[in-house]
Short mmCIF file of C-alpha atoms and ligand atoms in Angstrom, two decimals:
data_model
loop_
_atom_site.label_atom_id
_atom_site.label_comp_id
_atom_site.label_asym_id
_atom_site.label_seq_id
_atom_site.Cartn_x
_atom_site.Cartn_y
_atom_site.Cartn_z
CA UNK A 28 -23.58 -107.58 -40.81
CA UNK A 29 -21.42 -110.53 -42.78
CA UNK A 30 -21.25 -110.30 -45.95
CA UNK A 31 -22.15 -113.19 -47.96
CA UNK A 32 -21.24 -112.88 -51.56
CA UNK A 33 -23.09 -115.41 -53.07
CA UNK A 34 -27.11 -114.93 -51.70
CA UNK A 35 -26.73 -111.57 -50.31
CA UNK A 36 -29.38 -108.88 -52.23
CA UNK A 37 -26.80 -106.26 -53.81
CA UNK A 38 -27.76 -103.00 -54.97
CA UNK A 39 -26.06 -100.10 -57.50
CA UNK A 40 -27.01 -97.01 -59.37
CA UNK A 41 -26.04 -98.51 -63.15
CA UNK A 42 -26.11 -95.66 -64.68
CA UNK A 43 -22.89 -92.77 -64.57
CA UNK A 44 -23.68 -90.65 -61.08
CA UNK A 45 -24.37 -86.62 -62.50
CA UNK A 46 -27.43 -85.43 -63.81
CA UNK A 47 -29.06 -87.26 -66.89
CA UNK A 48 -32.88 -87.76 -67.85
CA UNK A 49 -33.14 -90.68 -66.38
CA UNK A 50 -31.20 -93.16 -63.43
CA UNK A 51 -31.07 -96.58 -63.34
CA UNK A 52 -30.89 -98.59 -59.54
CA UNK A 53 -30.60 -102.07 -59.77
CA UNK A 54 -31.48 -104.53 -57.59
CA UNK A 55 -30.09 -108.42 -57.67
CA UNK A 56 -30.64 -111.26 -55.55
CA UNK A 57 -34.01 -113.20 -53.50
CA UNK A 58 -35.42 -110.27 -51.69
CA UNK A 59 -35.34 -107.41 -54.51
CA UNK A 60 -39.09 -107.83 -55.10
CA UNK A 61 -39.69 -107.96 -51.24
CA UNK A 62 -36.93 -104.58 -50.81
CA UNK A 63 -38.97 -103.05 -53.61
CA UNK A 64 -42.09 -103.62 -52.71
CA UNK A 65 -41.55 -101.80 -49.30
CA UNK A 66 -40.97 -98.49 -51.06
CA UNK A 67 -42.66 -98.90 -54.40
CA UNK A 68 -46.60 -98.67 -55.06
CA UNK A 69 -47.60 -101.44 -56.73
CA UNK A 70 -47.01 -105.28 -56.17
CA UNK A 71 -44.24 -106.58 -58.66
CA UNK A 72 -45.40 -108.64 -61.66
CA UNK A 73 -42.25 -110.60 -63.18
CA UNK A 74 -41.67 -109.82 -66.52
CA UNK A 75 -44.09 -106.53 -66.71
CA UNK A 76 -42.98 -103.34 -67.21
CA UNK A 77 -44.57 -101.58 -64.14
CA UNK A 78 -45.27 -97.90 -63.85
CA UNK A 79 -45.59 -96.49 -60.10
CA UNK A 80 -44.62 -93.75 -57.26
CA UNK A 81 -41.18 -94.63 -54.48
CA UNK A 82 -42.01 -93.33 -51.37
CA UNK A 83 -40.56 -93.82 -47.70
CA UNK A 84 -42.93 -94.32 -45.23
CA UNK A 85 -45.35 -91.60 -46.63
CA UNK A 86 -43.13 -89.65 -48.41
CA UNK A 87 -43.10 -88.98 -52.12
CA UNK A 88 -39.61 -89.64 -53.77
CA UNK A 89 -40.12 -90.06 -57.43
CA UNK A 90 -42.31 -91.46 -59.89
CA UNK A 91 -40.57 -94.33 -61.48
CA UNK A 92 -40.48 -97.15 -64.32
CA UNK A 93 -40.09 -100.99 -62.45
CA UNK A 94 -39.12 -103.83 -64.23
CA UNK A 95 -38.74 -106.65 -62.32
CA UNK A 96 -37.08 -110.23 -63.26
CA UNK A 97 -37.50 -113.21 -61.94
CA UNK A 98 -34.49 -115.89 -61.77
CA UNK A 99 -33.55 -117.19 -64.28
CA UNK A 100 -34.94 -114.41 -66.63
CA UNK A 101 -32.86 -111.17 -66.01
CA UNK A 102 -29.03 -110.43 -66.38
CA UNK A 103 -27.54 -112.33 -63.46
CA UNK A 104 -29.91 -115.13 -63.91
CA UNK A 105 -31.29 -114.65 -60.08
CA UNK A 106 -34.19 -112.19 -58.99
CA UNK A 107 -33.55 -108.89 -60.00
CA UNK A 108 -35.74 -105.68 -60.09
CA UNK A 109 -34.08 -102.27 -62.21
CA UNK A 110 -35.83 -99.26 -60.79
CA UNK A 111 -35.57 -95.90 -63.40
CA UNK A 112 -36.28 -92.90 -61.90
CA UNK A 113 -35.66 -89.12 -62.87
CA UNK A 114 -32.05 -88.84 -63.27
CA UNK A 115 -30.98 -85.80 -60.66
CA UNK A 116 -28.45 -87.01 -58.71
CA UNK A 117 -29.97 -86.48 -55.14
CA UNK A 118 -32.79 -88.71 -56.43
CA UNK A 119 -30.78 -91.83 -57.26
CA UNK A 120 -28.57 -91.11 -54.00
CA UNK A 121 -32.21 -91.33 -51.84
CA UNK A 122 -33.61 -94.66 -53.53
CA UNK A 123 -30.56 -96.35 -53.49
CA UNK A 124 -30.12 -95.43 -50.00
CA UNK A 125 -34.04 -97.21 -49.22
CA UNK A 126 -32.72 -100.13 -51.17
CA UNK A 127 -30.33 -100.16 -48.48
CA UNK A 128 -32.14 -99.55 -46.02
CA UNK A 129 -34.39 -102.39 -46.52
CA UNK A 130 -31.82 -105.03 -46.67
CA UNK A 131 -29.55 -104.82 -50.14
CA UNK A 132 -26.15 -103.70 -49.68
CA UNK A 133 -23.65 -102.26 -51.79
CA UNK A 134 -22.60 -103.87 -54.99
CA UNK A 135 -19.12 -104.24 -55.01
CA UNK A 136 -17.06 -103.41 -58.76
CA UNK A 137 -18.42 -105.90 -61.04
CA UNK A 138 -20.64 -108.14 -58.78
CA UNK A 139 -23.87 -108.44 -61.41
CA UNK A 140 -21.45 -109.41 -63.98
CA UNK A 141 -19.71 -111.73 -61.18
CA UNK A 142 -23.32 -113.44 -60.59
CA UNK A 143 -24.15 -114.01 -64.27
CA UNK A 144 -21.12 -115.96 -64.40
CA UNK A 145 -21.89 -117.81 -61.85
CA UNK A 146 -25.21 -118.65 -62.65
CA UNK A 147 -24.32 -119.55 -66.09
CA UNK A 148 -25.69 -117.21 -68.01
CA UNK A 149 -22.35 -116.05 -69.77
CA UNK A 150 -18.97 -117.30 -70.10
CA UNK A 151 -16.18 -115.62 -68.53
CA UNK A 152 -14.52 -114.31 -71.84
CA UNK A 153 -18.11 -113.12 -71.97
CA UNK A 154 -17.87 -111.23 -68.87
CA UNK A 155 -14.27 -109.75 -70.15
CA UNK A 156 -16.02 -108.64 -72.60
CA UNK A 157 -18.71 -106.18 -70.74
CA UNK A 158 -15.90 -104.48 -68.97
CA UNK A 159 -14.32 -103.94 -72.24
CA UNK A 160 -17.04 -102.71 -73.84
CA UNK A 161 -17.66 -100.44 -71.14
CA UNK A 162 -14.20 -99.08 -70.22
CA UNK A 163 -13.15 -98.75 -74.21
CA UNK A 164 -11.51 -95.48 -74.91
CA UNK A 165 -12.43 -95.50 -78.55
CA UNK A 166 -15.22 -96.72 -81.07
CA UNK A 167 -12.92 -99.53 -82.74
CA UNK A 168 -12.28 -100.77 -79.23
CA UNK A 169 -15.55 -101.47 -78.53
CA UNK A 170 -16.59 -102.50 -81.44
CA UNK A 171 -14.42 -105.49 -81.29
CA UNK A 172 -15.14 -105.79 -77.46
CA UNK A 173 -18.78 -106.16 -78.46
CA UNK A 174 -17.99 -109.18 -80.95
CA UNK A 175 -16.28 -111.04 -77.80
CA UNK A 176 -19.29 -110.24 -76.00
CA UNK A 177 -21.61 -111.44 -78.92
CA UNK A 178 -18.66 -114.77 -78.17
CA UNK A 179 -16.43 -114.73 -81.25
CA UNK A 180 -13.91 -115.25 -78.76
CA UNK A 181 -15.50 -118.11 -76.88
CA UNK A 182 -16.58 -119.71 -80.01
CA UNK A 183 -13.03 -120.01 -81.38
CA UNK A 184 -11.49 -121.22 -78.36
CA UNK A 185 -14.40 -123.90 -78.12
CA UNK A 186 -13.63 -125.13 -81.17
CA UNK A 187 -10.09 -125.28 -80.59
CA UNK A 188 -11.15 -127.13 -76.87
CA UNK A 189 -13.37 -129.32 -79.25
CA UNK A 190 -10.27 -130.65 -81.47
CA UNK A 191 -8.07 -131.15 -78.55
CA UNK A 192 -10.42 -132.64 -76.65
CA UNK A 193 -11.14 -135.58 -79.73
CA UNK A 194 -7.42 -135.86 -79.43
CA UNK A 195 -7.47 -136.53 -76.22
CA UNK A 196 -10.12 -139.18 -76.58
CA UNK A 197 -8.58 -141.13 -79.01
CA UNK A 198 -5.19 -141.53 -77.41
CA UNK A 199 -6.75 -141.93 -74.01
CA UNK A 200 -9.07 -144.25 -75.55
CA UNK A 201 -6.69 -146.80 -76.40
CA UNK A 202 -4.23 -146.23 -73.52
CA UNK A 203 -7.47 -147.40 -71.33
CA UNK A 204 -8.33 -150.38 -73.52
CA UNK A 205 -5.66 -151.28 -75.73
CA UNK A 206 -7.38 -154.66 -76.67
CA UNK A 207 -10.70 -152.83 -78.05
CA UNK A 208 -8.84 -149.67 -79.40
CA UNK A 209 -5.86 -149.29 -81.99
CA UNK A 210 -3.51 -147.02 -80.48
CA UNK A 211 -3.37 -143.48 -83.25
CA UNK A 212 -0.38 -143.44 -85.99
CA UNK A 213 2.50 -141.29 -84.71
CA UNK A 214 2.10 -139.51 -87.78
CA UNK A 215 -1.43 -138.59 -87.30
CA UNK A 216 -0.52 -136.79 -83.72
CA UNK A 217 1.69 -134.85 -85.53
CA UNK A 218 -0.42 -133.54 -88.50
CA UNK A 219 -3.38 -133.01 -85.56
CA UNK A 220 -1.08 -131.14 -83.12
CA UNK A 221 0.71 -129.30 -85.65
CA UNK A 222 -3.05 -128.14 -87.09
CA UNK A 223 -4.09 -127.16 -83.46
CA UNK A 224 -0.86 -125.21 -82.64
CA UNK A 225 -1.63 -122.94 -85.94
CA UNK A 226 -4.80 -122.53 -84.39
CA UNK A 227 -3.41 -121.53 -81.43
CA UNK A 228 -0.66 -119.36 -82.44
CA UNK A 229 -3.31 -117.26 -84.79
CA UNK A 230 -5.57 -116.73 -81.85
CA UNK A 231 -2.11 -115.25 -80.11
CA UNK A 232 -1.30 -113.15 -83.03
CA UNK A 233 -3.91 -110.95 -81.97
CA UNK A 234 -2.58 -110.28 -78.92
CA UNK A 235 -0.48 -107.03 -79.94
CA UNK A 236 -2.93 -105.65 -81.80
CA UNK A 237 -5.35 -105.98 -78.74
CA UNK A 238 -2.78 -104.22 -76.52
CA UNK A 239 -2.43 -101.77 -78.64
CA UNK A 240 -6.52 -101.25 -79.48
CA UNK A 241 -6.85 -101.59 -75.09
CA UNK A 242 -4.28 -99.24 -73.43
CA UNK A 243 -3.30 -97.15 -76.66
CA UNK A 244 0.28 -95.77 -77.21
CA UNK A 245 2.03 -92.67 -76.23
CA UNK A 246 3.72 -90.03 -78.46
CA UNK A 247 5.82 -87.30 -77.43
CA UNK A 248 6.30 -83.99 -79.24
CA UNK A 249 9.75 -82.41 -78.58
CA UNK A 250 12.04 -79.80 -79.77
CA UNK A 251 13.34 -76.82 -79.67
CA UNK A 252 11.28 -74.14 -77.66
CA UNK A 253 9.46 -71.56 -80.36
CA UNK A 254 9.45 -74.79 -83.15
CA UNK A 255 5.61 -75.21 -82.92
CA UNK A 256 5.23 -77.94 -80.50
CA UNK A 257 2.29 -76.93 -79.12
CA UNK A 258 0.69 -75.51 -81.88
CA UNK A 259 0.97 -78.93 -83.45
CA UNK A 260 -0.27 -80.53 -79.93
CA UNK A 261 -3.57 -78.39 -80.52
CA UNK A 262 -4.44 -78.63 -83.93
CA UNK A 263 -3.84 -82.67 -83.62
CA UNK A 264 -6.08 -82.15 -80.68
CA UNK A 265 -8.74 -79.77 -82.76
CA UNK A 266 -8.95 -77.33 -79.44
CA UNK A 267 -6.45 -74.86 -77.97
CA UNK A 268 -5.24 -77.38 -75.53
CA UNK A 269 -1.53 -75.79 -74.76
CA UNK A 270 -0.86 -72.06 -74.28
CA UNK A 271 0.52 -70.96 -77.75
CA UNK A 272 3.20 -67.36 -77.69
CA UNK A 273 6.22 -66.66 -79.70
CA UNK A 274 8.52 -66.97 -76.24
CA UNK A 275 10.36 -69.12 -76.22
CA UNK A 276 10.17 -71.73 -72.73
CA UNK A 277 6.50 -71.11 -72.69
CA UNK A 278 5.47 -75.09 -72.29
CA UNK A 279 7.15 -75.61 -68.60
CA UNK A 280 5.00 -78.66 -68.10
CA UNK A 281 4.51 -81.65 -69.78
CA UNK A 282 0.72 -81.84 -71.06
CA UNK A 283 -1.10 -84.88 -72.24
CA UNK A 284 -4.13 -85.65 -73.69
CA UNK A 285 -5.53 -88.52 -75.85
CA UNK A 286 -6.78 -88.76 -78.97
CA UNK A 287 -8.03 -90.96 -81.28
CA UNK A 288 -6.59 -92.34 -84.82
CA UNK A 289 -8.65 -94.34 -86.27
CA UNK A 290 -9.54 -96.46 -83.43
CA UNK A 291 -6.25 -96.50 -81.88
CA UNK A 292 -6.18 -94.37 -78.41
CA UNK A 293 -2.95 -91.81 -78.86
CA UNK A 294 -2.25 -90.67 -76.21
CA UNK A 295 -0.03 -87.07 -76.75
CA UNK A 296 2.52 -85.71 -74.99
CA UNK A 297 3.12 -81.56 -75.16
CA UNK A 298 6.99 -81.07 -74.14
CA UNK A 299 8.74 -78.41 -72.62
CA UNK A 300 11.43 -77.14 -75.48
CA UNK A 301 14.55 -78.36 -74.68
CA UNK A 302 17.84 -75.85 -75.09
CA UNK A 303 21.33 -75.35 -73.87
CA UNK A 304 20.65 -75.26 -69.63
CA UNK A 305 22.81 -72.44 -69.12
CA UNK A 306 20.20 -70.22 -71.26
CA UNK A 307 17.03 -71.58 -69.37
CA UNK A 308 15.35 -70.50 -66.00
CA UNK A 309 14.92 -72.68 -62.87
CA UNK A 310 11.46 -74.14 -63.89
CA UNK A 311 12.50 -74.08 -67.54
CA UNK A 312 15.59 -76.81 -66.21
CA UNK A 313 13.24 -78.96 -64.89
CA UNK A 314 10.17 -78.91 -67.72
CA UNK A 315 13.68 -79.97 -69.75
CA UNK A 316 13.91 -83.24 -66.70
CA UNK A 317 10.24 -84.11 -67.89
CA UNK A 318 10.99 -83.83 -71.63
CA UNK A 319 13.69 -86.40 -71.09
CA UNK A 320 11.42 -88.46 -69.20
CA UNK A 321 8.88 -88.30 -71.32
CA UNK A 322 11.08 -89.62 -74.30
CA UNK A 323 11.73 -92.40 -72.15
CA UNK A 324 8.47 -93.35 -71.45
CA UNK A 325 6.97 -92.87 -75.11
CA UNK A 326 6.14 -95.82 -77.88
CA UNK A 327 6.82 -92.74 -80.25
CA UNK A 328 8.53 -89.27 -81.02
CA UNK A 329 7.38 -86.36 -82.93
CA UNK A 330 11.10 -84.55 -83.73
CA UNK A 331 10.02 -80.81 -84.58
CA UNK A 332 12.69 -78.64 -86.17
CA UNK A 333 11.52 -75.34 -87.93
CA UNK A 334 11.74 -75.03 -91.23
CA UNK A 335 12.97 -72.02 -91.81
CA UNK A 336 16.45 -72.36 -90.38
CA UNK A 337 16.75 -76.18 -91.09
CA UNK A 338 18.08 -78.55 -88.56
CA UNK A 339 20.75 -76.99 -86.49
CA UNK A 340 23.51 -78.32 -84.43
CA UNK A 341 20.50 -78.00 -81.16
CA UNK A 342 18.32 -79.94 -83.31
CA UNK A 343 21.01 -82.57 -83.67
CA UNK A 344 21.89 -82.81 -79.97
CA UNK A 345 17.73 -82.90 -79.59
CA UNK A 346 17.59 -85.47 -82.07
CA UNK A 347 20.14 -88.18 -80.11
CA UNK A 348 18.41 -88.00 -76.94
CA UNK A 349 15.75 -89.71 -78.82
CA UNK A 350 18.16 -92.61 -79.91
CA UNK A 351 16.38 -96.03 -79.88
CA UNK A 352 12.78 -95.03 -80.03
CA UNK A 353 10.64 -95.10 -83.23
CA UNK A 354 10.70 -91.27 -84.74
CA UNK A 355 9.23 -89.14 -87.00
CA UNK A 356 11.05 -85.59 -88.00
CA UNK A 357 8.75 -82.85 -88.76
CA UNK A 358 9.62 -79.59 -90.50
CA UNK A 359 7.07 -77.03 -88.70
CA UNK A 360 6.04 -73.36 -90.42
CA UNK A 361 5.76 -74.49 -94.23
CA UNK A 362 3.64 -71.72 -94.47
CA UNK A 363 6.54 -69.46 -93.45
CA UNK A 364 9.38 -71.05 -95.53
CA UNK A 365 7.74 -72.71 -97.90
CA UNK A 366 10.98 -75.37 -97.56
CA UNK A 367 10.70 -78.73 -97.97
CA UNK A 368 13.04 -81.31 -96.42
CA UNK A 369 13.76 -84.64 -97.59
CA UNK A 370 12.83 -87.60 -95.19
CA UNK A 371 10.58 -85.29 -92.98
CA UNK A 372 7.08 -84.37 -93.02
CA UNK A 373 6.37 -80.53 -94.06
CA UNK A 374 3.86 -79.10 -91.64
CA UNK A 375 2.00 -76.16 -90.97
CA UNK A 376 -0.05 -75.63 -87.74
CA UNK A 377 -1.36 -72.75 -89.49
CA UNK A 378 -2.29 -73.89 -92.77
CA UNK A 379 -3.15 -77.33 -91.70
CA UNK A 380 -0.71 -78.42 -94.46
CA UNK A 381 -0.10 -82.25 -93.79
CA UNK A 382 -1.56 -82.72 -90.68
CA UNK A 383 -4.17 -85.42 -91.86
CA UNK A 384 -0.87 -86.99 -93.30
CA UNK A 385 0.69 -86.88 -90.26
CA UNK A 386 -1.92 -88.48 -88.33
CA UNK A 387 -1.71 -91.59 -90.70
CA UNK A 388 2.11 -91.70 -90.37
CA UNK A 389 1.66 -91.42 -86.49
CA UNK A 390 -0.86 -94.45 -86.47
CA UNK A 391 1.74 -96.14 -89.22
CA UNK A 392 4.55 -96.11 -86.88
CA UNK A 393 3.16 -96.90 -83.87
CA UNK A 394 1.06 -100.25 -85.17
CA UNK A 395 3.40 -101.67 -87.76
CA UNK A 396 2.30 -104.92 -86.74
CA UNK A 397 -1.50 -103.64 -86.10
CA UNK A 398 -3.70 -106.48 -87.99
CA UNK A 399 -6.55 -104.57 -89.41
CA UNK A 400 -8.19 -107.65 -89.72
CA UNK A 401 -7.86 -108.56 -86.05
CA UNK A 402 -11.02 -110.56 -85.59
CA UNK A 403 -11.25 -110.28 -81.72
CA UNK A 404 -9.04 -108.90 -79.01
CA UNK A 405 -7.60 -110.94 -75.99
CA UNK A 406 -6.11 -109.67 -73.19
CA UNK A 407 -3.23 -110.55 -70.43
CA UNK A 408 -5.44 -113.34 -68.71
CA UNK A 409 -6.38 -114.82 -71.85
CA UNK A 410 -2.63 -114.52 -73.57
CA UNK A 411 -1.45 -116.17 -71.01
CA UNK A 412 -3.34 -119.17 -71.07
CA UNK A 413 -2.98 -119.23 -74.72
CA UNK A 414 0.54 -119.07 -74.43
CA UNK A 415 0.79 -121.46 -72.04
CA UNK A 416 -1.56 -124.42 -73.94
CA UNK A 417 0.67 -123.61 -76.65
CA UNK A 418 3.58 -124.48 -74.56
CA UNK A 419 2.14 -127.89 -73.47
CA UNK A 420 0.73 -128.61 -77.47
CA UNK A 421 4.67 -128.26 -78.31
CA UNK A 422 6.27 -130.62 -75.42
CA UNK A 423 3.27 -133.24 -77.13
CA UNK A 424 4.33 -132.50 -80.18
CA UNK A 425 8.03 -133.27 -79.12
CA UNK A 426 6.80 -136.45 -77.37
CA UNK A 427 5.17 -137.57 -80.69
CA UNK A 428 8.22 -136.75 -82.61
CA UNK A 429 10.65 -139.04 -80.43
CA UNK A 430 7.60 -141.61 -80.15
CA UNK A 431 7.23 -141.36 -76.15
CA UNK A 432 4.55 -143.40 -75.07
CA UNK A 433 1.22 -142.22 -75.81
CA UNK A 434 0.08 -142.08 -71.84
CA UNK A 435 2.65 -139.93 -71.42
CA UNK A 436 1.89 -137.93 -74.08
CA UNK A 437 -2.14 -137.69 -73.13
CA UNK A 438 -0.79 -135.50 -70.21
CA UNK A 439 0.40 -132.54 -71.94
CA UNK A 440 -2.54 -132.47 -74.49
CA UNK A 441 -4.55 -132.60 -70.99
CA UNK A 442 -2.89 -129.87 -69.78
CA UNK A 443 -2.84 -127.89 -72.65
CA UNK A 444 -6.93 -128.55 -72.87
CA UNK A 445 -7.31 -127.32 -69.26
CA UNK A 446 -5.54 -124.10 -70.09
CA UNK A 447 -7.76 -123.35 -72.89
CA UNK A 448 -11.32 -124.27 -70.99
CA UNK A 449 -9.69 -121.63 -67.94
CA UNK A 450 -9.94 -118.82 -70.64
CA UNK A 451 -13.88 -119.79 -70.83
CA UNK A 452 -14.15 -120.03 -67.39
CA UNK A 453 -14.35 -123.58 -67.17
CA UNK A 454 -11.88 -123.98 -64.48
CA UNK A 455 -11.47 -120.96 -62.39
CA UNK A 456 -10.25 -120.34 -59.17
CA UNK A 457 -11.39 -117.75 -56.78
CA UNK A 458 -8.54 -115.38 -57.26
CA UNK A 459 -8.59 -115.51 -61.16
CA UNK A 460 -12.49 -114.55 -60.51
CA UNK A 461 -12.12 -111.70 -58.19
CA UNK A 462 -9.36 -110.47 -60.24
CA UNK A 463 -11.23 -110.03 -63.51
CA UNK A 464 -14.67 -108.40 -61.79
CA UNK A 465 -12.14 -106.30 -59.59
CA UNK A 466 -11.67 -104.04 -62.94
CA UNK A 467 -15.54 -103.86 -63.51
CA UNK A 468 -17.36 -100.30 -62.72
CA UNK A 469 -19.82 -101.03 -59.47
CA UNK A 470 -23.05 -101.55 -61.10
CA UNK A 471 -22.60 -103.81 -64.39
N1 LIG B 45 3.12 -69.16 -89.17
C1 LIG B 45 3.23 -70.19 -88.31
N2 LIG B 45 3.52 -69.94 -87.03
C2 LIG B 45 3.61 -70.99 -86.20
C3 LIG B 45 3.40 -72.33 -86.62
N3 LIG B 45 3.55 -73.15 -85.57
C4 LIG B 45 3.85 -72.34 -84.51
N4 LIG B 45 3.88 -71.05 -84.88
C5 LIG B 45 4.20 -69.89 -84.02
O1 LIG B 45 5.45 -70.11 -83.40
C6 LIG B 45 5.45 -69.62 -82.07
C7 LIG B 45 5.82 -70.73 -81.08
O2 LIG B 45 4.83 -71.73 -81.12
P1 LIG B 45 4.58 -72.78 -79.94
O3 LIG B 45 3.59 -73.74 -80.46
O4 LIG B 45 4.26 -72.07 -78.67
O5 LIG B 45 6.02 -73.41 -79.85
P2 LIG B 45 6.57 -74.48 -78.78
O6 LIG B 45 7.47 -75.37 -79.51
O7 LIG B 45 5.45 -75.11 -78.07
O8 LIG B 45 7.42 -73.54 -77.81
P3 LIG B 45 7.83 -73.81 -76.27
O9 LIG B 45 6.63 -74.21 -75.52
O10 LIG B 45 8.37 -72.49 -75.86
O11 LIG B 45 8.90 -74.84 -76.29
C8 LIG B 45 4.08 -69.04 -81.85
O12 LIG B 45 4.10 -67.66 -82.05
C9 LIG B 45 3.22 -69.73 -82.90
O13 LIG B 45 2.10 -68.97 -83.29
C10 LIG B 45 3.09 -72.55 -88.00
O14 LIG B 45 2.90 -73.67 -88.50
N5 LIG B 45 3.03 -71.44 -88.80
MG1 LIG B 46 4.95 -75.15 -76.12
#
């Protein structure tokens, strides 16, 4: 059968697949009520909450909980019925398979979403937003990916749109009818261009930040072997993550897990202790490979030395490989030594001395630029068409200052307005589409 993606009825378990109390199936397109009406026992009423058994052709499946929309009421604006059922995963399985059966196929990743764009019931930074919200790895995430959804996002850019757009107007205005129209003051371009590219650049400012807040950063712990690596990589972790002994070469592989600071994902690395290879085994050698890659790959380094001998000439060779990348030294086992050093943080896995502190330096030196105040997040799509109106708002701007002619000038601003409506959605092709509801989970 052909799929056709726009009036096709598509079907989806929306809630996780595993065993939960109850399971959600949803149904979108013209003939959900008709698909659900073959296996359901009641006749659909829109808008009421409808409580019933699903059989197939005589058999009982489940009882289950209907509520059926009809266009333009539900979340993709077109007919759409949610079926919840018991939650046990073989049930779910079976009534999605009768929705099939009947005549819905498969949702594909991010197809409901994909429809309620299309059918105008949310903007496209809108429809970011939902697979934000539901792929965030921690709390702040989300929380800010639930103000772009509530269109914080959307409502800045429109108003940026809005100003650029008057611009436009004017200048247009009297390029089209020069006898009706005074042509705007050079000088008032510039203070109206130089106002919108502020705008602009503060909406880009956020950009890092939202990087940061989306895919997280990466922090290795290395040092010698026996320094407390991975007795630091547990407590940080608040489980006994890494195997913990007093021989030495006992991490071999590299271990990561994430965890969260404050909203930030952290994502931390466990190293295999690096030493002199002429003292380490075969698998020992190449844990060591890993460390070094490792390093490479982090945003951070945690630079363990024990306390109670003080940095040695190892240490020191450690230390170098970690040349360029942001580092903090830690002094592990205060409990032991009860030594301070100057310029590193004193910890014990132990005593849990410092460890909160450590945390905050982590999150410190990893988002020196983090904006706490970062009012909504953006991501690569949207940056770059930020980034790119701002390019076209400086050529005008350059055109005003050497007093090109204002037609000329209208075409910049125009492109610079049709880079900002493409962040709405307002101008989209097909690929930018399928690209964005390519990263949604099947079912949303
Ligand atoms: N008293 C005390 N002992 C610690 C502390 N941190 C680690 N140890 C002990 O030091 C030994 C080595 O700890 P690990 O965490 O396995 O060290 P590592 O750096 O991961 O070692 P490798 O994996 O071999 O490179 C173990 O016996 C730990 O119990 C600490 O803060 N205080
Ligand atoms: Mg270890």
């Amino acid at each position: 059968m052909a799929i056709n993606y726009e009036t096709d009825t598509i079907s989806a378990v929306a809630t996780p697949f595993g065993t939960g109390a109850i399971g959600i199936i949803r149904m979108s397109g013209d003939k959900s009520f008709e698909i659900c009406e073959k296996i359901f026992s009641k006749k659909l009423i829109p808008s009421k909450i409808m409580y019933g058994t699903i059989t197939d052709e005589g058999e009982m499946i489940d009882e289950a909980v209907v509520l059926p929309y009809k266009a333009p009421t539900g979340y993709t604006g077109e007919d759409a019925v949610e079926i919840q059922c018991h939650g046990g995963i073989n049930i779910v399985r079976k009534i999605l398979q009768l929705t099939y059966k009947y005549g819905a196929r498969p949702a594909e990743k991010g197809e409901f979403t994909k429809r309620a764009f299309l059918n105008g019931k949310m903007d496209l930074s809108k429809a970011e937003a939902v697979a934000d919200v539901i792929h965030a790895k921690t709390t702040k995430f989300a929380v800010k990916s639930a103000s772009n959804l509530a269109g914080k996002l959307s409502q800045k850019i429109s108003e940026i749109y809005q100003l650029l757009f008057d611009l436009l107007s004017e200048i247009i205005a009297a390029v089209d009818f020069p006898e009706d129209v005074a042509e705007p003051e050079y000088s008032y371009l510039e203070e109206k261009l130089k106002d919108i590219i502020a705008e602009i650049e503060k909406v880009s400012a956020f950009s890092k930040s939202s990087d940061v807040l989306r895919q997280g950063v990466k922090v290795a712990i290395v040092g010698k072997p026996n320094v407390g690596k991975s007795s630091l990589f547990n407590v940080l972790l608040n489980f006994e993550r890494a195997i913990v002994t007093d021989t030495a070469g006992t991490t071999r592989d590299a271990i990561r897990e994430m965890l969260d600071i404050d909203g930030i994902p952290v994502t931390i690395i466990d190293t295999a202790g690096l030493r002199d290879e002429t003292s380490a085994d075969k698998i020992e050698i190449i844990g060591m490979d890993f460390t070094k890659k490792c390093i490479d790959e982090s945003d951070a380094v945690l630079f363990l030395f024990d306390s109670q001998t003080g940095m040695t000439k190892e240490d020191e060779d450690i230390l170098k490989l970690t040349d360029g990348k942001p580092v903090l030294k830690v002094a592990t086992k205060f409990d032991l030594s009860g030594k301070t050093y100057g310029g590193s943080i004193n910890i014990s896995s132990v005593s849990g001395e410092n460890i909160e502190r450590l945390k905050t330096e982590i999150k410190n030196l990893v988002c020196e630029n983090l904006d706490e105040e970062t009012e909504f997040i953006t991501n690569e799509r949207q940056q770059n068409c930020l980034n790119k109106a701002l390019e076209s708002c400086k050529t005008a701007l350059d055109g005003v200052l050497r007093q090109e002619l204002q037609d000329l000038i209208s075409i910049d601003v125009k492109t610079a307005l049709l880079q900002l409506g493409e962040i709405k959605g307002e101008l989209v092709t097909d690929d930018i589409l399928n690209n964005i509801f390519d990263h949604f989970c099947i079912g949303k």
